[in-house]
Structures are given as structure tokens and as C-alpha cells.
Short mmCIF file of C-alpha atoms in Angstrom, two decimals:
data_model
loop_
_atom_site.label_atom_id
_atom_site.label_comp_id
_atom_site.label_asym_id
_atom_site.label_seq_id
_atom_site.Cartn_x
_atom_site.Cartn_y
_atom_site.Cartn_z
CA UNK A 22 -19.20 49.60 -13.11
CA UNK A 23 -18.71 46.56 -10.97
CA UNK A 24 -15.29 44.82 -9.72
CA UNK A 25 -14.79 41.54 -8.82
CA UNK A 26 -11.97 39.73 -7.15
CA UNK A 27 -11.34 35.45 -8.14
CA UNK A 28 -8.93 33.24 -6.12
CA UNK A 29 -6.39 31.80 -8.75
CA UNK A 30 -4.42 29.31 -7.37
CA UNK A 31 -1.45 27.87 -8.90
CA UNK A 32 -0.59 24.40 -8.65
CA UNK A 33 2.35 21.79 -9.85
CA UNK A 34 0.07 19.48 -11.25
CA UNK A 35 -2.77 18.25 -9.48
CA UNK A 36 -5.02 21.64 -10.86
CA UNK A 37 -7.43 19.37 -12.53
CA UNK A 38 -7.94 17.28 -9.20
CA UNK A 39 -8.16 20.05 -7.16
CA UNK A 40 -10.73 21.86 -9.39
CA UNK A 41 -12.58 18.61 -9.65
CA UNK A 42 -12.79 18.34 -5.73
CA UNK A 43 -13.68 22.08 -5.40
CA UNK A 44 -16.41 21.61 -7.63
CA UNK A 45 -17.49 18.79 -5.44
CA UNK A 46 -17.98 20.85 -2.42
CA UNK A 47 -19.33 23.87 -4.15
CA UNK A 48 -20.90 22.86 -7.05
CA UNK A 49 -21.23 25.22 -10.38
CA UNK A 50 -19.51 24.77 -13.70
CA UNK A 51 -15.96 23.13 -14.16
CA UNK A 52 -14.06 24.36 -17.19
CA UNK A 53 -10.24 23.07 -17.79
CA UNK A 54 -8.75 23.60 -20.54
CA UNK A 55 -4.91 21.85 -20.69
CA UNK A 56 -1.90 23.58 -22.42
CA UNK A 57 -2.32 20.83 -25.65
CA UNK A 58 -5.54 22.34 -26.05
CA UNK A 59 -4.41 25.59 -26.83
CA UNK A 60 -1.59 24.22 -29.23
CA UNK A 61 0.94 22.58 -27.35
CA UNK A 62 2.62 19.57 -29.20
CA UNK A 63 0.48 16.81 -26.96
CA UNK A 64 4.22 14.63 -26.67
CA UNK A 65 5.47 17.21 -24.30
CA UNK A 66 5.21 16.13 -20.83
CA UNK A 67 2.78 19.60 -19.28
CA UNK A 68 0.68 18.83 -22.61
CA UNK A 69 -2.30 17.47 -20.45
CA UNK A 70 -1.73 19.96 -17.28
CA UNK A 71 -4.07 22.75 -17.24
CA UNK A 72 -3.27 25.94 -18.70
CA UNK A 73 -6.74 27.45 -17.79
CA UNK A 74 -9.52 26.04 -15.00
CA UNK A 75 -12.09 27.72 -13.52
CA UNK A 76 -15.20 26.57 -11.47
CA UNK A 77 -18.04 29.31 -10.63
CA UNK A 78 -21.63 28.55 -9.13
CA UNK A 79 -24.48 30.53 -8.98
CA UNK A 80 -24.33 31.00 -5.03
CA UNK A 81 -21.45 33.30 -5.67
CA UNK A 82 -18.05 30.84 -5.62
CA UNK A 83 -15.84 31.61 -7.97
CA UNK A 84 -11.78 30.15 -8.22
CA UNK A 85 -9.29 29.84 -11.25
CA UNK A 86 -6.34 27.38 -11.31
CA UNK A 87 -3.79 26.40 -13.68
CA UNK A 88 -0.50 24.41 -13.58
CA UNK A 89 2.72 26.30 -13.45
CA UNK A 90 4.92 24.93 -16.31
CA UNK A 91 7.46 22.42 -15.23
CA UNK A 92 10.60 24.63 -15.69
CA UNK A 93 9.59 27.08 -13.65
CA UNK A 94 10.95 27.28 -10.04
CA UNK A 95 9.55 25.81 -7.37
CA UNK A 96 8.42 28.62 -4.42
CA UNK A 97 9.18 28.07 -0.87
CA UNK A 98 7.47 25.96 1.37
CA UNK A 99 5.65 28.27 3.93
CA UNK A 100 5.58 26.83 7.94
CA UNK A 101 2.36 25.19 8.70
CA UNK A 102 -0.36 27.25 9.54
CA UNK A 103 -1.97 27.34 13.51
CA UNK A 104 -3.80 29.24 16.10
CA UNK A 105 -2.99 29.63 19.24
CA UNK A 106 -4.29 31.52 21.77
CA UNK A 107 -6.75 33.10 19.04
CA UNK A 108 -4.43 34.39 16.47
CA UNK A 109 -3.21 32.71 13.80
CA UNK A 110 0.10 32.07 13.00
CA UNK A 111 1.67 31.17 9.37
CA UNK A 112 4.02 32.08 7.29
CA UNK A 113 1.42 31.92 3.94
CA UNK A 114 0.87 35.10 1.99
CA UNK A 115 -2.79 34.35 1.49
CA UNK A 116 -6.04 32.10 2.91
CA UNK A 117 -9.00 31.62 1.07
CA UNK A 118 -12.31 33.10 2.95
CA UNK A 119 -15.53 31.32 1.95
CA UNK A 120 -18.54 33.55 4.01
CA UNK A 121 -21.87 32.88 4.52
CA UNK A 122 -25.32 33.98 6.42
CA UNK A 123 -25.84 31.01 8.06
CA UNK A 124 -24.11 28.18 9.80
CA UNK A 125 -26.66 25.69 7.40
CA UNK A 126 -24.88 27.31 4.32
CA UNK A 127 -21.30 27.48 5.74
CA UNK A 128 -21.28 23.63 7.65
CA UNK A 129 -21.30 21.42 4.72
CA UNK A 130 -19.26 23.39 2.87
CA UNK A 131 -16.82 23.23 5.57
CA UNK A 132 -17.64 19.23 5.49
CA UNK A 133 -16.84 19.23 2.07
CA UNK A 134 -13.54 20.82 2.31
CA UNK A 135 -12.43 19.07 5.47
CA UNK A 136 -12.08 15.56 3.62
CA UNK A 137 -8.54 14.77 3.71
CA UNK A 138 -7.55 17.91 5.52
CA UNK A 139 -5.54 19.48 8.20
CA UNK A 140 -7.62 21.09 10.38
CA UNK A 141 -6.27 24.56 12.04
CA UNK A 142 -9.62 25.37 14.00
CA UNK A 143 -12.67 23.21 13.73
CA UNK A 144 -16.04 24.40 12.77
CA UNK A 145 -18.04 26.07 15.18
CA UNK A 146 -19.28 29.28 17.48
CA UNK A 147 -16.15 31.35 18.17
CA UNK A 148 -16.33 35.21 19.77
CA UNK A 149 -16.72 36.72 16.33
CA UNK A 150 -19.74 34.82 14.80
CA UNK A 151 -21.75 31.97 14.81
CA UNK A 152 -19.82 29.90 12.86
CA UNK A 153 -15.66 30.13 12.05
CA UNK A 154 -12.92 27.83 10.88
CA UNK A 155 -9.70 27.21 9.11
CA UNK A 156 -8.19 24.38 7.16
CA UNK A 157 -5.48 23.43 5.05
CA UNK A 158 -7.01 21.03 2.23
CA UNK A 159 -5.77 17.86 1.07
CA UNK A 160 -3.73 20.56 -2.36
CA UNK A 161 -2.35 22.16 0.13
CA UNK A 162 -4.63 25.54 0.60
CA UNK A 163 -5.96 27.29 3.28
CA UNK A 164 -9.18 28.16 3.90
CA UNK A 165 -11.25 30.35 6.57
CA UNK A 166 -15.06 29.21 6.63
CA UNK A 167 -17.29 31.96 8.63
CA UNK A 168 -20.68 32.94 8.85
CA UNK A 169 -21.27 37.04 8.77
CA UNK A 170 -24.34 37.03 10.94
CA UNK A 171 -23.26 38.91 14.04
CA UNK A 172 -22.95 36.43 16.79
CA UNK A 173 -25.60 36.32 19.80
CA UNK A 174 -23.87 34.29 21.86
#
């Protein structure tokens, strides 16, 4: 028997774009399906927000989203995420990790995701491996980018 862990993210409407822009950077199979589609009246106003969305690729990348319905409470803000002094500080409950063998895999991913972000730590060689970073993207997640090959360096 196998087990398998998938990032689902939760958004307050912008699942589609962020789906759509994950898709982007690491390619695979979109599916969004909204809440009309599964029977809500389509004149309420989270009739078009997604109720189910999903992309997965063959290299491996797999993440869910959906919108939380509009009466449900808003959570709390976390404080920005940074590093300093190589740790990282935040006050999120989770990152996304996106790893790789090589810094050719990893990079344009990490190019991809970088468009419109904050960047924590850029790209590159850190004491750990070859190739490490962190960013919070333009929906407001953040990700760690690494490559697993131990690093020579």
C-alpha cells in the first residue's frame, strides 16, 4: 500500500488564478470545478468560486485548492516570513517544499514562482545543498525550493 501527502490550499477567492499560475510554472493537468457546478443556484455570489481544483504533473507536483465560502471567518494574518542569520522566522503554520536533483530542475521552477513575489532567500548554493530558497508568491504562499543532491561545495 502506498501513501501520499497533497498541499491543499485554501483561498478567499483567487483559487482559480492561483491554480492557473501554478500550472504555469509546473505544468500538468488543471481541473476546477466551481460550487455552481456541483448544484449551487449560479445567482449566488461563491457560485463561480471553486469548490474543487487540483493541478498534478507527471514529474511528481501535485496541489488542491478551493475557495472557502464567503461566510466563513476570515483566519489571522500570520507576520511576514524572514531569515536571518540562517533560520527562518514566521509565524505561518506551514511552507510548501518543492525538491529536486538538480539545480536545472529546481531554477526555473523557482523563476516561475518568483514572478510577482516576495522573496525571503534568493535562489542559490547555501551550506545544505546546491541549490535553496524561499518565497512568498504573489496568493500569498510560501514556498522552499531545494535541490537534495548533497552539496560539494
Amino acid at each position: 500500500m502506498a501513501i501520499s501527502t497533497t498541499t491543499h490550499l485554501n483561498f478567499r477567492g483567487d483559487a482559480r488564478a492561483a491554480l492557473e499560475f501554478y500550472q504555469s510554472v509546473f505544468g500538468g493537468h488543471l481541473t476546477v470545478v466551481a460550487y455552481g457546478d456541483f448544484g449551487m443556484p449560479k445567482d449566488l455570489p461563491d457560485a463561480d468560486k471553486v469548490v474543487f481544483g487540483q493541478v498534478t504533473a507527471e514529474n511528481g507536483f501535485s496541489i488542491m485548492a478551493y475557495d472557502v465560502p464567503g461566510q466563513a471567518p476570515a483566519a489571522a494574518v500570520p507576520a511576514a516570513t524572514t531569515r536571518a542569520n540562517g533560520m527562518t522566522l514566521t509565524g505561518e503554520r506551514f511552507f510548501v517544499s518543492v525538491r529536486g536533483e538538480t539545480v536545472e530542475e529546481i531554477g526555473p521552477l523557482w523563476d516561475g514562482l518568483a514572478d510577482g513575489a516576495d522573496v525571503i532567500e534568493k535562489f542559490g548554493p547555501s551550506p545544505w545543498a546546491p541549490g535553496f530558497g524561499m518565497l512568498t508568491d504573489r496568493f500569498g504562499v510560501t514556498w522552499i525550493l531545494d535541490v537534495t543532491a548533497p552539496y560539494a561545495g
